[in-house]
Amino acid sequence: MDSRENYSYVAQVNICKTSEFFKYNMTYPVLKLYDKYVYHDMYDRQIIININNEICEDVMEFKNSVKKQAIAYKKLYTEKISKTDEDYFKYQYEVYVNNEVTYDRDNIISIVMTKYEFTGGAHGMTYLDAYNYNLLTGDRLILKDMFKSGVNYDEIINNFIASEINNNPEIYFKGDEGFKGIIENQPFYIDEDGIVIYFGLYEIAPYYVGIPKFKLKFDEFSQYLNYN
């Protein structure tokens, strides 16, 4: 495919606030049409609006979920914990969101959102959410869309990941807790070199390993792919 820039660009919005029991600092993307394409018949502005709404709603839902927990904790701390004679540590619940545009051309965009929450305890939790879109149709791409019709993509991916895990088996869970194959809606994102399959914390490896990622490089798997 041509290596053409998309007809849109990505701006960033930051919102932040700090209170006694809850704070957040979130930067999320907003797609905008280049001026020369605003009134171009080829491009549907509603597609851009829909993508922005989906991303913004997801970010706000993540924040509000932790905020509800912080409100409940504030009530518990104020009415009960703080009135005891024991020395309890007072937590401040936290939310952080950042993003990176990892691919943005040929009418395809891939945005990786990193979300972090802390709700007390030894450590917080980090999550990745990938947003992969066809900008001409507005469709959110799934892993199957990245492969040519008729390709047994799950077998190709499973074999690749299993081989990568075998290179460092000591850092991954084994048996029923280990890697058993990709799921139907397996998370992934696209970057300049290939397709990155990723897993959540604790999903196939201990916390210290972080978020496991496995990249199918374009130059090695191009024969199977629609996008490369």
PDB file of C-alpha atoms in Angstrom:
ATOM      1  CA  MET A   1       0.000   0.000   0.000  1.00  0.00           C
ATOM      2  CA  ASP A   2       1.018   3.611  -0.420  1.00  0.00           C
ATOM      3  CA  SER A   3       2.677   5.181   2.582  1.00  0.00           C
ATOM      4  CA  ARG A   4       0.278   8.106   2.658  1.00  0.00           C
ATOM      5  CA  GLU A   5      -0.537  10.221   5.646  1.00  0.00           C
ATOM      6  CA  ASN A   6      -4.148  10.131   6.786  1.00  0.00           C
ATOM      7  CA  TYR A   7      -6.571  12.972   6.172  1.00  0.00           C
ATOM      8  CA  SER A   8      -6.759  13.618   9.902  1.00  0.00           C
ATOM      9  CA  TYR A   9      -4.298  14.441  12.642  1.00  0.00           C
ATOM     10  CA  VAL A  10      -4.304  13.745  16.364  1.00  0.00           C
ATOM     11  CA  ALA A  11      -4.557  16.479  18.973  1.00  0.00           C
ATOM     12  CA  GLN A  12      -4.248  15.893  22.701  1.00  0.00           C
ATOM     13  CA  VAL A  13      -6.581  16.852  25.538  1.00  0.00           C
ATOM     14  CA  ASN A  14      -5.404  16.917  29.150  1.00  0.00           C
ATOM     15  CA  ILE A  15      -7.648  17.084  32.188  1.00  0.00           C
ATOM     16  CA  CYS A  16      -6.466  16.814  35.769  1.00  0.00           C
ATOM     17  CA  LYS A  17      -7.724  17.396  39.293  1.00  0.00           C
ATOM     18  CA  THR A  18      -6.544  16.657  42.815  1.00  0.00           C
ATOM     19  CA  SER A  19      -8.591  16.280  45.980  1.00  0.00           C
ATOM     20  CA  GLU A  20      -7.945  14.696  49.369  1.00  0.00           C
ATOM     21  CA  PHE A  21      -9.040  11.198  48.397  1.00  0.00           C
ATOM     22  CA  PHE A  22      -8.869  11.194  44.619  1.00  0.00           C
ATOM     23  CA  LYS A  23      -6.702  12.621  41.862  1.00  0.00           C
ATOM     24  CA  TYR A  24      -6.483  12.123  38.144  1.00  0.00           C
ATOM     25  CA  ASN A  25      -4.306  13.274  35.283  1.00  0.00           C
ATOM     26  CA  MET A  26      -5.484  12.099  31.884  1.00  0.00           C
ATOM     27  CA  THR A  27      -4.288  12.885  28.390  1.00  0.00           C
ATOM     28  CA  TYR A  28      -6.379  11.411  25.605  1.00  0.00           C
ATOM     29  CA  PRO A  29      -6.411  11.859  21.818  1.00  0.00           C
ATOM     30  CA  VAL A  30      -8.857  13.797  19.683  1.00  0.00           C
ATOM     31  CA  LEU A  31      -8.863  13.263  15.931  1.00  0.00           C
ATOM     32  CA  LYS A  32      -9.268  16.350  13.754  1.00  0.00           C
ATOM     33  CA  LEU A  33      -9.549  16.778  10.000  1.00  0.00           C
ATOM     34  CA  TYR A  34      -6.902  18.790   8.252  1.00  0.00           C
ATOM     35  CA  ASP A  35      -8.425  22.068   7.077  1.00  0.00           C
ATOM     36  CA  LYS A  36      -8.227  21.139   3.396  1.00  0.00           C
ATOM     37  CA  TYR A  37     -10.362  18.047   4.018  1.00  0.00           C
ATOM     38  CA  VAL A  38     -13.047  19.556   6.250  1.00  0.00           C
ATOM     39  CA  TYR A  39     -15.506  19.980   3.371  1.00  0.00           C
ATOM     40  CA  HIS A  40     -14.121  17.219   1.151  1.00  0.00           C
ATOM     41  CA  ASP A  41     -16.874  14.861  -0.038  1.00  0.00           C
ATOM     42  CA  MET A  42     -14.594  11.849   0.203  1.00  0.00           C
ATOM     43  CA  TYR A  43     -14.327  12.018   3.978  1.00  0.00           C
ATOM     44  CA  ASP A  44     -17.145  11.613   6.458  1.00  0.00           C
ATOM     45  CA  ARG A  45     -16.743  13.952   9.415  1.00  0.00           C
ATOM     46  CA  GLN A  46     -19.193  11.855  11.426  1.00  0.00           C
ATOM     47  CA  ILE A  47     -16.669   9.000  11.421  1.00  0.00           C
ATOM     48  CA  ILE A  48     -14.151  11.218  13.207  1.00  0.00           C
ATOM     49  CA  ILE A  49     -16.809  12.356  15.672  1.00  0.00           C
ATOM     50  CA  ASN A  50     -17.824   8.773  16.446  1.00  0.00           C
ATOM     51  CA  ILE A  51     -14.229   7.686  17.058  1.00  0.00           C
ATOM     52  CA  ASN A  52     -13.596  10.639  19.355  1.00  0.00           C
ATOM     53  CA  ASN A  53     -16.775   9.926  21.289  1.00  0.00           C
ATOM     54  CA  GLU A  54     -15.875   6.265  21.778  1.00  0.00           C
ATOM     55  CA  ILE A  55     -12.398   7.057  23.080  1.00  0.00           C
ATOM     56  CA  CYS A  56     -13.576   9.872  25.350  1.00  0.00           C
ATOM     57  CA  GLU A  57     -16.390   7.758  26.798  1.00  0.00           C
ATOM     58  CA  ASP A  58     -13.980   4.919  27.583  1.00  0.00           C
ATOM     59  CA  VAL A  59     -11.562   7.276  29.337  1.00  0.00           C
ATOM     60  CA  MET A  60     -14.297   8.898  31.399  1.00  0.00           C
ATOM     61  CA  GLU A  61     -15.772   5.533  32.330  1.00  0.00           C
ATOM     62  CA  PHE A  62     -12.363   4.426  33.589  1.00  0.00           C
ATOM     63  CA  LYS A  63     -11.983   7.594  35.681  1.00  0.00           C
ATOM     64  CA  ASN A  64     -15.516   7.469  37.055  1.00  0.00           C
ATOM     65  CA  SER A  65     -15.160   3.827  38.070  1.00  0.00           C
ATOM     66  CA  VAL A  66     -12.186   4.661  40.294  1.00  0.00           C
ATOM     67  CA  LYS A  67     -13.868   7.862  41.490  1.00  0.00           C
ATOM     68  CA  LYS A  68     -16.842   5.847  42.783  1.00  0.00           C
ATOM     69  CA  GLN A  69     -14.440   3.644  44.733  1.00  0.00           C
ATOM     70  CA  ALA A  70     -12.705   6.729  46.129  1.00  0.00           C
ATOM     71  CA  ILE A  71     -16.047   8.167  47.282  1.00  0.00           C
ATOM     72  CA  ALA A  72     -16.890   4.910  49.048  1.00  0.00           C
ATOM     73  CA  TYR A  73     -13.449   4.831  50.654  1.00  0.00           C
ATOM     74  CA  LYS A  74     -13.793   8.461  51.790  1.00  0.00           C
ATOM     75  CA  LYS A  75     -17.072   7.611  53.502  1.00  0.00           C
ATOM     76  CA  LEU A  76     -15.542   4.557  55.182  1.00  0.00           C
ATOM     77  CA  TYR A  77     -12.463   6.479  56.293  1.00  0.00           C
ATOM     78  CA  THR A  78     -14.405   9.498  57.579  1.00  0.00           C
ATOM     79  CA  GLU A  79     -17.100   7.587  59.398  1.00  0.00           C
ATOM     80  CA  LYS A  80     -15.174   4.589  60.693  1.00  0.00           C
ATOM     81  CA  ILE A  81     -11.443   4.270  60.062  1.00  0.00           C
ATOM     82  CA  SER A  82     -10.448   7.744  61.245  1.00  0.00           C
ATOM     83  CA  LYS A  83     -12.414   7.291  64.484  1.00  0.00           C
ATOM     84  CA  THR A  84     -10.485   4.245  65.654  1.00  0.00           C
ATOM     85  CA  ASP A  85      -7.440   4.346  67.903  1.00  0.00           C
ATOM     86  CA  GLU A  86      -5.382   2.358  65.414  1.00  0.00           C
ATOM     87  CA  ASP A  87      -2.924   4.074  63.094  1.00  0.00           C
ATOM     88  CA  TYR A  88      -4.274   3.574  59.577  1.00  0.00           C
ATOM     89  CA  PHE A  89      -2.653   4.915  56.412  1.00  0.00           C
ATOM     90  CA  LYS A  90      -4.970   7.177  54.440  1.00  0.00           C
ATOM     91  CA  TYR A  91      -4.976   6.400  50.721  1.00  0.00           C
ATOM     92  CA  GLN A  92      -5.458   8.765  47.831  1.00  0.00           C
ATOM     93  CA  TYR A  93      -6.983   6.948  44.877  1.00  0.00           C
ATOM     94  CA  GLU A  94      -5.315   7.774  41.563  1.00  0.00           C
ATOM     95  CA  VAL A  95      -5.975   7.614  37.835  1.00  0.00           C
ATOM     96  CA  TYR A  96      -3.468   8.341  35.083  1.00  0.00           C
ATOM     97  CA  VAL A  97      -4.063   8.040  31.358  1.00  0.00           C
ATOM     98  CA  ASN A  98      -1.633   8.597  28.511  1.00  0.00           C
ATOM     99  CA  ASN A  99      -1.629   7.604  24.869  1.00  0.00           C
ATOM    100  CA  GLU A 100       0.625   7.053  21.895  1.00  0.00           C
ATOM    101  CA  VAL A 101      -0.265   7.070  18.212  1.00  0.00           C
ATOM    102  CA  THR A 102       1.691   4.061  16.974  1.00  0.00           C
ATOM    103  CA  TYR A 103       0.423   3.986  13.372  1.00  0.00           C
ATOM    104  CA  ASP A 104      -1.224   6.718  11.313  1.00  0.00           C
ATOM    105  CA  ARG A 105      -1.301   6.308   7.546  1.00  0.00           C
ATOM    106  CA  ASP A 106      -3.028   4.609   4.614  1.00  0.00           C
ATOM    107  CA  ASN A 107      -6.445   5.366   6.187  1.00  0.00           C
ATOM    108  CA  ILE A 108      -5.538   3.251   9.216  1.00  0.00           C
ATOM    109  CA  ILE A 109      -4.844   4.586  12.687  1.00  0.00           C
ATOM    110  CA  SER A 110      -3.698   2.751  15.806  1.00  0.00           C
ATOM    111  CA  ILE A 111      -3.691   4.441  19.202  1.00  0.00           C
ATOM    112  CA  VAL A 112      -2.468   2.789  22.389  1.00  0.00           C
ATOM    113  CA  MET A 113      -3.964   4.062  25.628  1.00  0.00           C
ATOM    114  CA  THR A 114      -2.076   3.369  28.862  1.00  0.00           C
ATOM    115  CA  LYS A 115      -4.360   3.483  31.893  1.00  0.00           C
ATOM    116  CA  TYR A 116      -3.203   3.286  35.495  1.00  0.00           C
ATOM    117  CA  GLU A 117      -5.275   3.060  38.650  1.00  0.00           C
ATOM    118  CA  PHE A 118      -4.311   2.964  42.301  1.00  0.00           C
ATOM    119  CA  THR A 119      -6.980   1.994  44.811  1.00  0.00           C
ATOM    120  CA  GLY A 120      -4.843   1.189  47.829  1.00  0.00           C
ATOM    121  CA  GLY A 121      -2.679  -1.815  48.537  1.00  0.00           C
ATOM    122  CA  ALA A 122       0.857  -2.690  47.534  1.00  0.00           C
ATOM    123  CA  HIS A 123       0.716  -1.330  43.995  1.00  0.00           C
ATOM    124  CA  GLY A 124      -1.582  -0.028  41.307  1.00  0.00           C
ATOM    125  CA  MET A 125      -2.650  -1.683  38.067  1.00  0.00           C
ATOM    126  CA  THR A 126      -1.744  -0.718  34.516  1.00  0.00           C
ATOM    127  CA  TYR A 127      -3.884  -1.547  31.496  1.00  0.00           C
ATOM    128  CA  LEU A 128      -3.425  -1.123  27.755  1.00  0.00           C
ATOM    129  CA  ASP A 129      -6.357  -0.354  25.487  1.00  0.00           C
ATOM    130  CA  ALA A 130      -5.707  -0.270  21.751  1.00  0.00           C
ATOM    131  CA  TYR A 131      -7.919   1.629  19.313  1.00  0.00           C
ATOM    132  CA  ASN A 132      -7.416   0.458  15.736  1.00  0.00           C
ATOM    133  CA  TYR A 133      -9.645   2.039  13.091  1.00  0.00           C
ATOM    134  CA  ASN A 134     -10.235   2.113   9.378  1.00  0.00           C
ATOM    135  CA  LEU A 135     -10.781   5.847   8.927  1.00  0.00           C
ATOM    136  CA  LEU A 136     -12.688   5.505   5.658  1.00  0.00           C
ATOM    137  CA  THR A 137     -15.369   3.236   7.105  1.00  0.00           C
ATOM    138  CA  GLY A 138     -15.122   4.065  10.816  1.00  0.00           C
ATOM    139  CA  ASP A 139     -14.858   0.345  11.608  1.00  0.00           C
ATOM    140  CA  ARG A 140     -12.831  -0.657  14.618  1.00  0.00           C
ATOM    141  CA  LEU A 141     -10.409  -3.288  13.360  1.00  0.00           C
ATOM    142  CA  ILE A 142     -10.187  -6.700  14.958  1.00  0.00           C
ATOM    143  CA  LEU A 143      -7.207  -9.014  14.609  1.00  0.00           C
ATOM    144  CA  LYS A 144      -8.884 -11.059  11.870  1.00  0.00           C
ATOM    145  CA  ASP A 145      -9.130  -7.927   9.697  1.00  0.00           C
ATOM    146  CA  MET A 146      -5.350  -7.672   9.592  1.00  0.00           C
ATOM    147  CA  PHE A 147      -5.026 -10.965   7.727  1.00  0.00           C
ATOM    148  CA  LYS A 148      -5.924 -12.035   4.217  1.00  0.00           C
ATOM    149  CA  SER A 149      -9.100 -14.027   3.700  1.00  0.00           C
ATOM    150  CA  GLY A 150      -8.640 -17.733   4.277  1.00  0.00           C
ATOM    151  CA  VAL A 151      -5.518 -17.373   6.389  1.00  0.00           C
ATOM    152  CA  ASN A 152      -5.561 -19.442   9.581  1.00  0.00           C
ATOM    153  CA  TYR A 153      -4.379 -16.414  11.538  1.00  0.00           C
ATOM    154  CA  ASP A 154      -4.982 -17.790  15.027  1.00  0.00           C
ATOM    155  CA  GLU A 155      -2.779 -20.826  14.335  1.00  0.00           C
ATOM    156  CA  ILE A 156      -0.036 -18.584  12.931  1.00  0.00           C
ATOM    157  CA  ILE A 157      -0.181 -16.286  15.958  1.00  0.00           C
ATOM    158  CA  ASN A 158      -0.429 -19.074  18.513  1.00  0.00           C
ATOM    159  CA  ASN A 159       2.587 -20.869  17.070  1.00  0.00           C
ATOM    160  CA  PHE A 160       4.581 -17.640  17.013  1.00  0.00           C
ATOM    161  CA  ILE A 161       3.753 -16.705  20.611  1.00  0.00           C
ATOM    162  CA  ALA A 162       4.409 -20.236  21.870  1.00  0.00           C
ATOM    163  CA  SER A 163       7.810 -20.140  20.180  1.00  0.00           C
ATOM    164  CA  GLU A 164       8.624 -16.769  21.733  1.00  0.00           C
ATOM    165  CA  ILE A 165       7.590 -18.004  25.178  1.00  0.00           C
ATOM    166  CA  ASN A 166       9.806 -21.067  24.778  1.00  0.00           C
ATOM    167  CA  ASN A 167      12.764 -18.722  24.365  1.00  0.00           C
ATOM    168  CA  ASN A 168      12.240 -17.466  27.937  1.00  0.00           C
ATOM    169  CA  PRO A 169       9.966 -20.002  29.636  1.00  0.00           C
ATOM    170  CA  GLU A 170      11.074 -19.054  33.154  1.00  0.00           C
ATOM    171  CA  ILE A 171       9.246 -15.699  33.095  1.00  0.00           C
ATOM    172  CA  TYR A 172       5.835 -17.058  32.081  1.00  0.00           C
ATOM    173  CA  PHE A 173       3.173 -19.031  33.896  1.00  0.00           C
ATOM    174  CA  LYS A 174       2.934 -22.714  33.079  1.00  0.00           C
ATOM    175  CA  GLY A 175       0.079 -25.172  32.732  1.00  0.00           C
ATOM    176  CA  ASP A 176      -3.472 -23.933  33.141  1.00  0.00           C
ATOM    177  CA  GLU A 177      -2.237 -20.473  34.152  1.00  0.00           C
ATOM    178  CA  GLY A 178      -0.003 -20.126  31.105  1.00  0.00           C
ATOM    179  CA  PHE A 179      -0.613 -19.197  27.483  1.00  0.00           C
ATOM    180  CA  LYS A 180      -3.338 -21.349  25.933  1.00  0.00           C
ATOM    181  CA  GLY A 181      -3.930 -19.420  22.720  1.00  0.00           C
ATOM    182  CA  ILE A 182      -5.325 -16.065  21.676  1.00  0.00           C
ATOM    183  CA  ILE A 183      -8.950 -15.224  22.344  1.00  0.00           C
ATOM    184  CA  GLU A 184     -11.575 -14.162  19.806  1.00  0.00           C
ATOM    185  CA  ASN A 185     -11.169 -10.443  20.539  1.00  0.00           C
ATOM    186  CA  GLN A 186      -7.456 -10.602  21.259  1.00  0.00           C
ATOM    187  CA  PRO A 187      -6.047  -7.122  21.985  1.00  0.00           C
ATOM    188  CA  PHE A 188      -3.438  -5.818  19.557  1.00  0.00           C
ATOM    189  CA  TYR A 189      -2.084  -2.648  18.041  1.00  0.00           C
ATOM    190  CA  ILE A 190      -0.151  -1.707  14.933  1.00  0.00           C
ATOM    191  CA  ASP A 191       3.187   0.071  14.782  1.00  0.00           C
ATOM    192  CA  GLU A 192       5.615   0.886  11.994  1.00  0.00           C
ATOM    193  CA  ASP A 193       7.221  -2.574  12.119  1.00  0.00           C
ATOM    194  CA  GLY A 194       4.307  -4.922  12.626  1.00  0.00           C
ATOM    195  CA  ILE A 195       1.344  -6.084  14.664  1.00  0.00           C
ATOM    196  CA  VAL A 196       1.796  -6.250  18.428  1.00  0.00           C
ATOM    197  CA  ILE A 197      -0.245  -8.829  20.337  1.00  0.00           C
ATOM    198  CA  TYR A 198      -0.405  -8.048  24.041  1.00  0.00           C
ATOM    199  CA  PHE A 199      -1.779  -9.488  27.274  1.00  0.00           C
ATOM    200  CA  GLY A 200      -2.829  -8.000  30.585  1.00  0.00           C
ATOM    201  CA  LEU A 201      -0.916  -8.009  33.840  1.00  0.00           C
ATOM    202  CA  TYR A 202      -1.039 -11.458  35.476  1.00  0.00           C
ATOM    203  CA  GLU A 203      -2.704 -12.934  32.374  1.00  0.00           C
ATOM    204  CA  ILE A 204       0.165 -15.186  31.271  1.00  0.00           C
ATOM    205  CA  ALA A 205       3.063 -13.985  33.441  1.00  0.00           C
ATOM    206  CA  PRO A 206       3.801 -12.588  36.929  1.00  0.00           C
ATOM    207  CA  TYR A 207       3.378  -8.900  37.713  1.00  0.00           C
ATOM    208  CA  TYR A 208       7.106  -8.152  37.515  1.00  0.00           C
ATOM    209  CA  VAL A 209       7.146  -9.148  33.836  1.00  0.00           C
ATOM    210  CA  GLY A 210       4.800  -6.279  33.019  1.00  0.00           C
ATOM    211  CA  ILE A 211       2.466  -6.385  30.026  1.00  0.00           C
ATOM    212  CA  PRO A 212       3.635  -9.216  27.722  1.00  0.00           C
ATOM    213  CA  LYS A 213       3.930  -8.176  24.068  1.00  0.00           C
ATOM    214  CA  PHE A 214       4.684 -10.187  20.950  1.00  0.00           C
ATOM    215  CA  LYS A 215       5.327  -8.504  17.609  1.00  0.00           C
ATOM    216  CA  LEU A 216       4.569 -10.091  14.253  1.00  0.00           C
ATOM    217  CA  LYS A 217       6.908  -8.102  12.043  1.00  0.00           C
ATOM    218  CA  PHE A 218       5.641  -7.011   8.639  1.00  0.00           C
ATOM    219  CA  ASP A 219       8.756  -8.193   6.838  1.00  0.00           C
ATOM    220  CA  GLU A 220       8.364 -11.705   8.281  1.00  0.00           C
ATOM    221  CA  PHE A 221       4.581 -12.163   7.995  1.00  0.00           C
ATOM    222  CA  SER A 222       3.689  -9.962   5.009  1.00  0.00           C
ATOM    223  CA  GLN A 223       2.486 -12.929   2.943  1.00  0.00           C
ATOM    224  CA  TYR A 224      -0.424 -13.368   5.362  1.00  0.00           C
ATOM    225  CA  LEU A 225      -1.351  -9.728   5.972  1.00  0.00           C
ATOM    226  CA  ASN A 226      -3.747  -7.195   4.507  1.00  0.00           C
ATOM    227  CA  TYR A 227      -1.861  -4.249   5.980  1.00  0.00           C
ATOM    228  CA  ASN A 228       1.912  -3.990   5.846  1.00  0.00           C
TER     229      ASN A 228
END
